Amino acid sequence: MTGLLQDIKLFGEYIPWLQALRNKGRDSFEEQGVPTAKTEAWKYTKPRDLNADDFVFLPSNFLDELRAETTEACCCHHENCDCSGDCRHEDCGCGHHHDDSHECGCGGECHCHNHELNLNYGIPFDAYQIHFVNGKFIPIFPALPRGVEIITLMEAVLIDEAKEHLGKIAELDGYPFAALNTAYMEEGIYIRINKDVKLDKPIMLINHTEAGSKNLFCNLRNLIVLENGAEAELVEWYKYAGAQKSRYFTNIVNEIVLGKNSRFNHYKLQDEAYKANHVSLSFVKQKAEAEYRSFCLQKGANIGRNEIKVRLTDEKASAEVNAAYIMSGWATLDTTTNIEHLAPQTFSEQLVKGVVNGDARGVFQGKIHIAPDAVQTAGHQLHKALLLSDTAEIDVKPELEIFADDVKCSHGAASGELDERQLFYMQSRGIGREEAKQILIDAYLEDVISKIQNEAVRNWIKSAAQTEPVK
Amino acid sequence: MSKTPLLEIENLHAKVGDKEIIKGFNLTINEGEVHAVMGPNGAGKSTLSNVICGKPGYEITSGSIRFKGKDLTKMSVEERAREGIFLCMQYPVEIPGVPTTTFLKHAVNAVRKHRNQPELDTMEFVKMVREEGKKLGIDADMIKRPVNVGFSGGEKKRLETLQMTVLKPCFSILDEADSGLDIDALKVVSEGVNALRDGQRSMLVITHYQRLLNYVVPDFVHVYADGRIVKSGDKNLALELEEKGYAEFVKEK
């Protein structure tokens, strides 16, 4: 068995319905286990590292420990430098990554890893910020306008706020990591936007991982409820600092309930360390005329999977699920979608584009299900990938299940390489070959990134896409 | 006045795949000179310009090309461009998704960087492109569009000329620059080209017809057939060719 199932103490074990839910998750995961090559839904993405037995669960007082550990053991006490932790000095024995070049200009006088909690990550737009470090909530709450509530999931459990939806939107069967997440349900937030309230700026959820040499395992469970007519935007940002070699595992489940005529824009940047495992599942349930729009850029992790399941349960609900991935090395980045059209005149559209280099593998599995009642619906899906090396690979599995007449459905997939004639044209104007490639890659991703409605978020994602992923 | 050679091609042989296209080509172009190379279709005129620019797919089997005294064949395509070689292409390439301004800015700054000049900021750059574009009848809207995408033949050639103007190369190759141009566009493009003639910059005009040479008047004209220069003369040679055709230079097969 895997090291992912351990006996740890969780908050609120005395709450019967919560504990019953966790037990159900645990039983389900025990039954399903870590997916293997035989698991159909995971046949292209093989999370082998998740069979390791050295995963570490952080205790709730980890912040104190982290600080104590580093201030005492670390030999690299330098202060007042501008390196913002980016200067990596190799193997001085402190467990942090250093090198002696000190290109940051600190002359070796920097304090790179003092582990003071610095939550200023340079977010280039105004947002209601929610911070997690290593999957643990940092208790700083943004000042919110009327009609918006953000509390921790466990607070929500205590006052029974979350009881109506928690565990009812997410599915366990066929989703082993949702089951695992349910077994450890504790960290995460509950967001509620009241009826007809329109949020003026995005909520930003940041999980910053600084795992050191440990293979941390963290679960995040978020419940997001938009009441009828509400409008909100959420940005999820998964990032890391310091040691990159940890095979840490971040396992996220979002349950999203969209009331009638509500609008929810859901953006995400997955920029985990290059050996990390990142599995995220968003379950979305939409009432009549509700609009869900999502965009996810994946550029980090060794195994990264962003999976979205949308259920359009009532008439005229619509979903737009877009994504991009940029990768090199040996990574596998997976985008899996499942859109269920369960009512008439529901609409969905998907555009996923990837850029794959090195020995990396891009995976897209997209399913559109149209129920017998769901007449006059439309579901469109397109996946495109740019292969930059001979050993890069993409695996695409589109599935259409149509049980109704009078529907419009399409799917398409294309892959290609950079156009040598275009590269020559740019080079003949003095543009270096690598720079020319980057210009073409940016142009390739332009149309999918331009689908991000929020301009500030769009520019932020665009610049993230232009930064080379870690090799 | 002593002349400084800019481009020196000696006994050049080049092939594409197994087929030898250039067979013993010799040409020296000094600073400030404009040379025209004229030849029938299939003589290998475009191969010549591609070999000078370093386009992949061409193999130089013998001979040498020197530019400002340096061995050109050892330089990458972009290095040649930064050294001051510009190819005004017969068929400019379309680059969907890349705005013309973005493309131009990357190019201008790459060349400026090479010349140890400071990179232009967006304001300075836009101002320069607008001014130069105006002279060539290029409006601000056109340079916002993706590079060459949906451009007419005339627009493409104007954009080539604009690139030449802003990159300020010391050596330009005009490869069939007049193809697809109506008479008005031809005048505009020629004026742009002539504006770069300052007694220092040199040009190689590759053309099938004499027409362009009425506007860009060459110092020397060479007849190019079967991979080498078979006759050289002054601008009058072009007129002669226009009258008699290339028949006497093309070998009976």
XYZ file of C-alpha atoms in Angstrom:
724
model
C 0.000 0.000 0.000
C 0.974 3.560 -0.438
C 2.407 5.987 2.082
C -0.465 8.302 1.300
C -2.729 6.628 3.849
C -1.514 7.345 7.334
C -3.221 7.760 10.659
C -3.087 11.414 11.494
C -5.224 13.499 13.784
C -7.663 15.779 12.013
C -9.768 18.661 13.212
C -13.377 17.973 14.122
C -13.276 14.217 14.382
C -16.152 14.452 16.835
C -18.502 15.815 14.172
C -20.369 12.713 13.031
C -21.334 13.728 9.512
C -17.851 15.039 8.773
C -16.170 11.934 10.101
C -18.585 9.728 8.144
C -17.643 11.609 4.987
C -13.936 11.165 5.691
C -14.388 7.476 6.335
C -16.247 7.110 3.080
C -13.344 8.784 1.300
C -10.831 6.573 3.042
C -12.714 3.390 2.179
C -13.071 4.502 -1.417
C -9.371 5.269 -1.765
C -8.411 1.974 -0.147
C -10.555 0.256 -2.733
C -9.298 2.243 -5.736
C -5.675 2.826 -4.776
C -3.127 4.863 -6.712
C -3.996 4.544 -10.411
C -1.909 2.127 -12.442
C -1.399 1.707 -16.179
C -4.571 -0.367 -16.179
C -6.711 2.467 -14.851
C -8.457 3.770 -17.969
C -8.748 7.370 -16.782
C -5.024 7.407 -16.017
C -3.624 5.371 -18.887
C -1.404 8.176 -20.176
C -0.488 9.799 -16.872
C 1.281 7.456 -14.520
C 1.655 8.807 -10.991
C 4.322 6.276 -10.019
C 5.912 8.524 -7.431
C 2.710 8.433 -5.434
C 3.401 4.849 -4.437
C 6.313 6.022 -2.325
C 6.101 5.449 1.401
C 7.986 8.532 2.526
C 5.258 11.147 2.344
C 5.194 13.541 5.245
C 2.102 15.149 6.733
C 2.793 18.478 8.323
C 1.630 18.980 11.901
C -0.582 21.991 12.432
C 2.135 23.826 14.375
C 4.503 23.437 11.470
C 5.174 27.139 11.030
C 6.843 27.409 14.411
C 8.850 24.304 13.680
C 9.858 25.542 10.283
C 11.120 28.780 11.733
C 12.936 27.102 14.606
C 14.527 24.529 12.365
C 15.855 27.012 9.910
C 17.119 29.733 12.182
C 19.112 27.275 14.215
C 20.407 24.885 11.618
C 20.954 27.217 8.744
C 24.485 28.373 8.180
C 23.533 30.989 5.671
C 22.562 33.941 7.773
C 22.975 36.907 5.551
C 20.831 39.917 5.744
C 19.723 42.837 3.656
C 20.004 41.446 0.210
C 17.878 41.749 -2.868
C 18.036 38.133 -3.916
C 14.560 37.445 -2.511
C 15.568 33.860 -1.919
C 16.444 33.199 -5.520
C 20.146 32.757 -5.085
C 20.825 29.091 -4.814
C 23.985 28.071 -3.055
C 24.727 24.372 -3.359
C 25.193 21.958 -0.532
C 26.513 23.957 2.326
C 24.827 21.424 4.539
C 22.044 23.686 5.660
C 19.510 21.819 3.562
C 18.951 24.807 1.334
C 20.156 25.301 -2.141
C 23.041 27.599 -2.641
C 25.644 28.309 -5.198
C 28.729 30.367 -4.807
C 28.261 32.583 -7.798
C 26.119 35.071 -5.887
C 24.890 36.566 -9.095
C 22.390 38.512 -7.100
C 25.239 40.745 -6.039
C 24.935 39.842 -2.379
C 28.595 38.883 -2.163
C 27.602 35.974 0.025
C 26.148 38.280 2.605
C 22.569 37.380 1.965
C 20.054 35.718 4.158
C 18.310 33.661 1.579
C 16.211 31.399 3.675
C 15.309 33.059 6.895
C 11.803 31.671 6.631
C 10.275 34.790 7.940
C 6.799 34.597 6.561
C 6.898 36.893 3.622
C 3.616 36.726 1.797
C 4.487 39.431 -0.646
C 4.879 37.310 -3.756
C 4.628 40.157 -6.208
C 1.042 39.751 -7.274
C 0.683 42.232 -10.092
C -2.991 42.985 -9.590
C -5.367 43.851 -6.836
C -7.040 40.819 -5.285
C -8.549 39.478 -2.084
C -5.635 37.316 -1.018
C -5.890 33.997 0.759
C -2.564 32.399 1.650
C -1.538 28.851 2.285
C 2.024 27.766 2.977
C 2.707 24.079 2.436
C -1.019 23.493 2.359
C -1.619 25.171 5.718
C -3.857 28.213 5.941
C -2.194 31.443 7.060
C -4.765 33.182 9.245
C -4.876 36.526 7.538
C -8.252 37.423 6.089
C -8.785 40.105 3.485
C -11.333 42.838 4.153
C -14.336 41.791 2.162
C -17.325 43.719 0.857
C -20.816 42.978 2.116
C -22.366 39.785 0.937
C -19.115 37.898 0.553
C -17.877 35.361 3.038
C -14.535 33.614 3.104
C -13.821 31.368 6.087
C -11.769 28.247 6.566
C -13.453 25.007 5.682
C -13.315 23.799 9.287
C -15.025 26.962 10.528
C -17.688 26.336 7.925
C -18.049 22.774 9.151
C -18.496 23.927 12.748
C -21.403 26.184 11.910
C -22.915 23.676 9.494
C -22.623 26.186 6.630
C -20.813 23.737 4.432
C -22.953 20.722 5.269
C -25.417 21.239 2.451
C -22.819 20.951 -0.317
C -19.613 19.464 1.077
C -18.967 16.064 -0.435
C -22.140 16.304 -2.492
C -20.665 17.912 -5.588
C -17.460 15.907 -5.660
C -17.622 12.273 -6.682
C -15.470 9.525 -5.240
C -16.049 6.577 -7.503
C -13.606 6.775 -10.396
C -11.775 9.615 -8.700
C -9.247 8.040 -6.329
C -7.579 11.331 -5.467
C -10.899 12.960 -4.659
C -11.475 10.028 -2.318
C -8.051 10.546 -0.758
C -8.727 14.248 -0.431
C -12.021 13.510 1.289
C -10.309 11.170 3.753
C -8.069 14.052 4.909
C -10.552 16.868 4.527
C -9.385 19.674 6.811
C -7.463 22.485 5.115
C -9.126 24.730 2.580
C -11.577 27.556 2.365
C -15.248 28.130 2.004
C -16.300 31.002 -0.241
C -19.875 32.185 -0.453
C -21.079 35.024 -2.647
C -24.581 36.123 -1.720
C -27.461 36.561 -4.115
C -26.860 39.211 -6.780
C -23.550 40.323 -5.244
C -20.925 41.142 -7.831
C -17.386 40.965 -6.497
C -15.232 43.906 -7.630
C -11.882 42.129 -7.832
C -10.644 38.539 -7.913
C -10.131 36.321 -4.911
C -6.621 34.925 -5.084
C -5.761 31.665 -3.406
C -2.036 31.090 -3.172
C -0.425 27.881 -2.024
C 3.257 28.424 -1.566
C 5.291 25.275 -1.082
C 8.656 25.311 0.554
C 9.121 21.644 1.161
C 12.858 21.482 1.839
C 14.021 17.953 1.325
C 10.792 16.410 2.591
C 8.183 14.833 0.379
C 5.297 16.737 1.806
C 1.771 15.622 1.154
C -0.906 18.250 1.395
C -4.600 18.207 0.682
C -6.634 21.277 -0.039
C -10.398 21.202 -0.166
C -12.315 24.299 -1.211
C -16.031 24.849 -1.389
C -17.256 27.739 -3.495
C -20.897 28.719 -3.567
C -22.311 31.465 -5.768
C -25.927 32.190 -5.002
C -28.371 33.195 -7.719
C -27.175 36.143 -9.788
C -23.798 36.388 -8.023
C -20.573 37.149 -9.885
C -17.019 36.390 -8.789
C -13.549 35.503 -9.985
C -11.089 33.140 -8.344
C -7.408 32.835 -9.171
C -5.515 29.815 -7.865
C -1.739 30.029 -7.813
C 0.458 27.071 -6.907
C 4.082 28.049 -6.513
C 7.207 27.016 -4.703
C 10.489 28.354 -3.401
C 13.748 26.962 -2.165
C 14.569 23.294 -2.609
C 13.219 22.022 -5.868
C 14.117 18.395 -5.533
C 11.269 17.359 -3.267
C 8.687 15.021 -4.764
C 5.975 16.735 -2.750
C 2.341 16.062 -3.571
C -0.396 18.654 -3.664
C -3.889 17.202 -3.978
C -6.700 19.666 -4.493
C -10.453 19.270 -4.728
C -12.720 22.216 -5.479
C -16.470 21.878 -5.165
C -18.164 24.699 -7.013
C -21.889 25.394 -6.893
C -23.198 28.034 -9.281
C -26.702 29.309 -8.656
C -29.130 30.432 -11.267
C -27.807 33.165 -13.546
C -24.508 33.422 -11.665
C -21.115 33.988 -13.294
C -17.854 32.503 -12.116
C -14.442 32.981 -13.704
C -11.926 30.440 -12.479
C -8.246 30.972 -13.299
C -5.248 28.956 -12.280
C -1.486 28.953 -12.607
C 0.235 25.686 -11.746
C 3.906 26.484 -11.263
C 5.062 23.730 -8.908
C 8.663 22.548 -8.468
C 9.911 20.270 -11.228
C 9.773 17.006 -9.282
C 6.458 17.742 -7.631
C 3.149 15.954 -8.096
C 0.077 18.101 -8.532
C -3.392 16.664 -8.898
C -6.380 18.953 -8.951
C -10.041 18.184 -9.413
C -12.747 20.796 -9.793
C -16.321 19.606 -9.658
C -18.738 22.228 -10.928
C -22.518 22.127 -10.728
C -24.409 24.785 -12.633
C -28.011 25.909 -12.356
C -29.989 27.568 -15.145
C -28.174 30.261 -17.115
C -25.128 30.039 -14.875
C -21.841 30.758 -16.643
C -18.586 29.067 -15.718
C -15.339 30.074 -17.389
C -12.033 28.544 -16.525
C -8.481 28.855 -17.679
C -5.558 26.886 -16.324
C -1.913 27.282 -17.273
C 0.248 24.367 -16.202
C 3.990 24.815 -16.459
C 5.446 23.115 -13.384
C 5.503 19.704 -11.665
C 6.728 16.323 -12.843
C 3.204 14.945 -12.844
C 0.546 17.621 -13.142
C -3.092 16.944 -13.734
C -5.847 19.505 -13.873
C -9.210 17.849 -14.118
C -12.535 19.602 -14.406
C -15.921 18.002 -14.283
C -18.842 20.242 -15.129
C -22.481 19.318 -14.726
C -24.833 21.603 -16.625
C -27.954 20.569 -14.741
C -30.404 23.220 -15.889
C -31.380 25.020 -19.052
C -29.067 27.528 -20.677
C -26.168 26.897 -18.344
C -22.853 27.350 -20.130
C -19.240 26.436 -19.524
C -16.046 27.516 -21.192
C -13.070 25.408 -20.190
C -9.742 26.537 -21.620
C -6.217 25.553 -20.745
C -2.606 25.740 -21.812
C 0.489 23.822 -20.855
C 4.186 24.430 -21.444
C 6.668 21.765 -20.568
C 10.077 20.221 -21.057
C 12.255 17.656 -19.303
C 10.443 14.455 -18.430
C 7.239 15.945 -17.141
C 3.723 14.755 -17.835
C 1.071 17.452 -17.795
C -2.496 16.312 -18.100
C -5.672 18.246 -18.805
C -8.796 16.172 -18.326
C -12.303 17.499 -18.786
C -15.741 16.029 -18.549
C -18.698 18.208 -19.485
C -22.115 16.764 -18.835
C -24.969 18.416 -20.677
C -27.990 17.358 -18.634
C -30.585 19.931 -19.735
C -31.756 21.528 -22.983
C -29.938 24.481 -24.511
C -26.793 24.054 -22.528
C -23.532 25.150 -24.075
C -19.884 24.259 -23.656
C -16.684 25.225 -25.389
C -13.132 24.048 -24.801
C -9.788 25.125 -26.211
C -6.618 23.510 -24.894
C -3.176 24.266 -26.299
C 0.178 22.869 -25.333
C 3.852 23.367 -26.046
C 5.925 20.258 -25.412
C 9.715 20.045 -25.439
C 12.359 17.524 -24.376
C 11.059 14.096 -23.410
C 7.884 15.523 -21.956
C 4.376 14.272 -22.515
C 1.208 16.307 -22.852
C -2.103 14.599 -22.191
C -5.568 15.779 -23.056
C -8.643 13.731 -22.261
C -11.848 15.524 -23.065
C -15.298 14.105 -22.685
C -18.587 15.654 -23.702
C -21.698 13.854 -22.527
C -25.106 14.842 -23.837
C -28.046 13.335 -21.971
C -31.245 12.298 -23.804
C -33.145 15.376 -22.576
C -30.408 17.818 -23.486
C -31.733 18.870 -26.870
C -30.583 21.988 -28.702
C -27.281 21.926 -26.917
C -23.839 22.645 -28.307
C -20.513 21.255 -27.160
C -17.252 22.038 -28.892
C -13.752 20.948 -28.089
C -10.358 21.584 -29.668
C -6.883 20.502 -28.601
C -3.713 21.677 -30.298
C -0.105 21.034 -29.455
C 3.234 22.274 -30.627
C 6.004 19.685 -30.437
C 9.466 21.188 -30.096
C 11.527 18.018 -30.050
C 11.520 14.589 -31.670
C 11.036 12.919 -28.307
C 8.153 15.066 -27.115
C 4.827 13.256 -27.019
C 1.166 14.076 -26.821
C -1.705 11.740 -26.088
C -5.204 12.864 -26.874
C -8.420 11.092 -26.020
C -11.575 12.910 -27.069
C -14.876 11.250 -26.208
C -18.325 12.268 -27.308
C -21.329 10.542 -25.760
C -24.430 11.869 -27.453
C -27.830 10.516 -26.484
C -29.958 13.338 -27.884
C -30.920 14.492 -31.360
C -30.781 18.099 -32.421
C -27.386 18.893 -30.927
C -24.237 20.487 -32.263
C -21.030 18.834 -31.206
C -17.498 18.829 -32.450
C -14.046 17.842 -31.388
C -10.701 18.269 -33.005
C -7.030 17.701 -32.371
C -3.968 18.913 -34.179
C -0.271 18.914 -33.559
C 2.562 20.595 -35.352
C 6.074 21.902 -35.192
C 7.573 25.349 -35.471
C 7.660 26.570 -39.071
C 11.265 26.700 -40.300
C 10.378 29.289 -42.936
C 9.057 31.609 -40.251
C 12.159 31.046 -38.110
C 14.418 31.810 -41.089
C 12.479 34.959 -41.875
C 12.918 36.253 -38.352
C 16.574 35.209 -38.151
C 17.261 36.965 -41.445
C 16.158 40.142 -39.654
C 18.693 39.641 -36.886
C 16.426 37.969 -34.333
C 18.248 35.105 -32.593
C 16.886 31.631 -33.210
C 15.861 31.017 -29.595
C 14.214 34.421 -29.374
C 12.421 33.725 -32.655
C 11.150 30.425 -31.277
C 9.837 32.166 -28.177
C 8.026 34.727 -30.330
C 6.343 31.912 -32.262
C 5.437 30.047 -29.063
C 3.904 33.194 -27.589
C 1.943 33.670 -30.791
C 0.804 30.053 -30.673
C -0.661 30.478 -27.195
C -2.052 33.930 -27.878
C -5.566 32.865 -28.859
C -6.158 30.609 -25.866
C -4.691 33.068 -23.354
C -6.724 35.882 -24.877
C -9.837 34.015 -23.733
C -9.072 35.138 -20.182
C -11.574 37.924 -19.666
C -9.860 39.735 -16.818
C -7.131 41.840 -18.398
C -4.826 41.944 -15.375
C -5.035 38.174 -14.936
C -4.532 37.704 -18.654
C -1.319 39.744 -18.633
C -0.083 37.902 -15.569
C -0.700 34.493 -17.169
C 0.852 35.704 -20.414
C 4.076 36.682 -18.715
C 4.094 33.389 -16.781
C 3.789 31.557 -20.086
C 6.775 33.462 -21.464
C 9.057 32.443 -18.638
C 10.904 29.260 -19.447
C 9.848 26.298 -17.345
C 12.488 24.625 -15.208
C 14.281 21.959 -17.251
C 39.230 57.235 -54.400
C 40.169 53.833 -53.099
C 37.379 51.379 -52.823
C 36.779 49.089 -49.890
C 35.365 45.709 -50.800
C 32.253 44.818 -48.829
C 31.225 41.497 -50.292
C 33.699 39.209 -52.018
C 32.483 36.009 -53.590
C 35.162 33.795 -55.102
C 34.659 30.714 -57.233
C 31.523 29.789 -55.331
C 29.963 26.382 -55.875
C 26.774 25.466 -54.042
C 24.215 22.729 -54.255
C 20.739 21.935 -53.063
C 20.454 18.248 -52.318
C 22.480 16.580 -55.059
C 21.924 19.293 -57.595
C 24.666 21.844 -58.188
C 23.064 25.232 -58.745
C 25.921 27.712 -58.407
C 28.920 26.759 -60.481
C 31.893 29.015 -60.058
C 30.409 32.382 -59.184
C 32.689 35.412 -58.772
C 31.600 38.868 -57.698
C 33.072 41.689 -55.658
C 30.851 44.513 -54.436
C 32.544 47.574 -53.002
C 31.105 50.010 -50.523
C 28.501 52.263 -52.062
C 28.022 50.207 -55.214
C 24.752 48.920 -56.591
C 25.028 45.771 -58.654
C 22.269 44.131 -60.613
C 22.275 40.440 -61.357
C 19.923 39.562 -64.168
C 19.158 36.178 -65.485
C 16.552 33.900 -66.919
C 14.199 31.927 -64.729
C 15.852 28.898 -63.215
C 19.354 30.327 -63.395
C 19.714 30.048 -59.621
C 19.235 33.708 -58.743
C 17.307 32.989 -55.562
C 19.799 30.313 -54.568
C 22.484 32.985 -54.700
C 20.618 35.286 -52.323
C 19.740 32.403 -49.990
C 23.349 31.234 -49.835
C 24.536 34.741 -48.963
C 21.957 34.920 -46.161
C 22.725 31.443 -44.856
C 19.352 29.810 -45.406
C 19.491 26.154 -44.324
C 19.305 23.556 -47.104
C 22.138 24.899 -49.236
C 25.590 23.380 -49.204
C 28.644 25.306 -50.267
C 30.969 22.764 -51.876
C 33.835 25.111 -52.679
C 34.773 28.750 -52.923
C 34.399 31.525 -50.377
C 32.163 34.423 -49.377
C 33.709 37.209 -47.368
C 31.826 40.132 -45.892
C 33.788 43.078 -44.511
C 36.752 40.732 -44.734
C 35.135 38.081 -42.507
C 34.229 34.563 -43.570
C 30.486 34.794 -43.979
C 29.913 31.066 -44.324
C 30.797 30.488 -40.678
C 28.118 32.873 -39.396
C 24.544 31.996 -38.423
C 21.657 33.590 -40.276
C 21.061 36.103 -37.487
C 24.751 37.001 -37.210
C 24.840 37.836 -40.902
C 21.759 40.024 -40.479
C 23.281 41.789 -37.489
C 26.486 42.383 -39.437
C 24.350 44.316 -41.902
C 23.058 41.940 -44.562
C 19.407 42.327 -45.443
C 17.429 40.162 -47.830
C 14.368 41.813 -49.273
C 12.472 38.644 -50.086
C 10.585 37.715 -53.196
C 8.008 35.881 -51.106
C 7.890 37.384 -47.607
C 6.725 34.849 -45.006
C 3.430 35.201 -43.165
C 3.622 34.865 -39.387
C 0.108 34.549 -37.936
C -0.278 35.721 -34.349
C 2.794 37.967 -34.336
C 1.945 41.661 -34.707
C 4.187 43.436 -37.198
C 5.248 45.994 -34.577
C 6.335 43.234 -32.163
C 8.347 41.572 -34.902
C 9.972 44.833 -35.989
C 10.834 45.790 -32.433
C 12.581 42.473 -31.769
C 14.515 42.828 -35.017
C 15.535 46.456 -34.519
C 16.663 45.859 -30.952
C 18.597 42.697 -31.855
C 20.518 44.656 -34.473
C 21.007 47.682 -32.203
C 22.286 45.462 -29.423
C 24.842 43.979 -31.801
C 25.992 47.477 -32.734
C 26.301 48.424 -29.055
C 23.467 50.897 -29.380
C 20.890 51.171 -26.584
C 17.636 49.329 -27.210
C 14.731 51.552 -28.180
C 11.849 51.835 -25.768
C 8.340 51.367 -27.069
C 7.655 55.084 -27.471
C 10.815 55.805 -29.445
C 10.284 52.720 -31.538
C 6.659 53.439 -32.409
C 7.557 56.996 -33.336
C 10.316 55.858 -35.670
C 8.215 53.186 -37.354
C 5.313 55.601 -37.844
C 7.535 58.197 -39.470
C 9.316 55.775 -41.754
C 6.106 53.938 -42.530
C 4.385 57.127 -43.583
C 6.991 57.730 -46.283
C 6.257 54.282 -47.684
C 2.510 54.668 -47.550
C 2.183 52.246 -44.622
C -0.492 53.287 -42.159
C -0.500 52.598 -38.433
C -3.243 50.027 -38.850
C -1.182 47.868 -41.177
C 1.701 47.440 -38.750
C -0.651 46.327 -36.007
C -1.702 43.345 -38.112
C 0.181 40.047 -37.963
C 3.339 39.973 -40.097
C 2.363 39.754 -43.788
C -0.904 37.956 -43.006
C -3.540 39.045 -45.493
C -1.209 41.641 -46.991
C -1.457 42.303 -50.723
C 1.655 41.808 -52.853
C 2.303 45.535 -52.747
C 1.844 45.722 -48.960
C 4.295 42.882 -48.456
C 6.954 44.652 -50.505
C 6.329 47.906 -48.677
C 6.812 46.107 -45.395
C 10.064 44.595 -46.681
C 11.206 48.088 -47.590
C 10.170 49.405 -44.180
C 12.201 46.688 -42.492
C 15.177 47.624 -44.622
C 14.726 51.265 -43.712
C 14.556 50.718 -39.949
C 17.287 48.058 -39.788
C 19.701 50.244 -41.785
C 21.725 47.405 -43.321
C 25.016 48.186 -45.086
C 24.245 45.580 -47.717
C 20.806 44.827 -49.105
C 19.793 42.132 -51.510
C 16.612 42.863 -53.412
C 15.342 39.532 -54.677
C 12.776 40.153 -57.421
C 11.652 43.145 -55.397
C 9.356 44.297 -58.187
C 7.363 41.105 -58.590
C 3.698 41.635 -57.912
C 4.003 45.419 -57.774
C 1.895 47.863 -59.726
C 3.614 50.973 -61.030
C 2.677 53.181 -58.060
C 3.877 50.667 -55.512
C 7.044 50.189 -57.525
C 7.758 53.919 -57.291
C 7.192 53.985 -53.537
C 9.397 50.967 -52.934
C 12.113 52.331 -55.229
C 12.105 55.644 -53.440
C 12.524 53.812 -50.158
C 15.418 51.840 -51.575
C 17.041 54.892 -53.142
C 16.809 56.773 -49.868
C 19.250 54.222 -48.468
C 21.786 54.944 -51.219
C 24.253 57.197 -49.497
C 27.525 56.288 -51.152
C 28.320 53.895 -48.259
C 25.617 51.264 -48.446
C 25.736 48.658 -51.154
C 23.047 46.678 -52.885
C 22.584 43.609 -54.960
C 19.490 43.784 -57.115
C 18.402 40.408 -58.403
C 15.827 40.649 -61.125
C 14.405 39.040 -64.186
C 13.169 42.237 -65.766
C 14.796 45.533 -66.462
C 11.786 47.466 -65.151
C 13.009 47.922 -61.563
C 16.362 49.166 -62.833
C 14.694 52.256 -64.288
C 14.044 53.297 -60.716
C 16.978 51.768 -58.879
C 19.741 52.541 -61.317
C 22.687 50.150 -60.914
C 26.376 50.895 -61.237
C 27.018 47.449 -62.677
C 24.915 44.847 -64.412
C 25.798 41.174 -64.579
C 24.171 38.462 -66.627
C 23.771 35.317 -64.611
C 23.156 32.038 -66.361
C 23.748 28.428 -65.472
C 25.244 29.208 -62.079
C 27.801 31.835 -63.013
C 28.228 35.339 -64.382
C 28.554 35.199 -68.135
C 28.724 38.867 -68.956
C 29.202 42.134 -67.062
C 28.658 45.724 -68.046
C 27.076 49.015 -66.984
C 23.392 49.916 -66.842
C 23.127 49.784 -70.621
C 23.567 46.036 -70.523
C 20.180 45.818 -68.845
C 18.541 47.669 -71.703
C 20.260 45.405 -74.162
C 18.926 42.351 -72.363
C 15.437 43.775 -72.321
C 15.601 44.039 -76.094
C 17.317 40.781 -77.012
C 16.307 38.490 -74.185
C 18.507 35.905 -72.546
C 18.571 33.494 -75.483
C 22.207 33.971 -76.366
C 23.254 33.191 -72.780
C 21.177 30.101 -72.222
C 22.835 26.937 -73.405
C 20.959 24.733 -75.781
C 19.861 21.653 -73.908
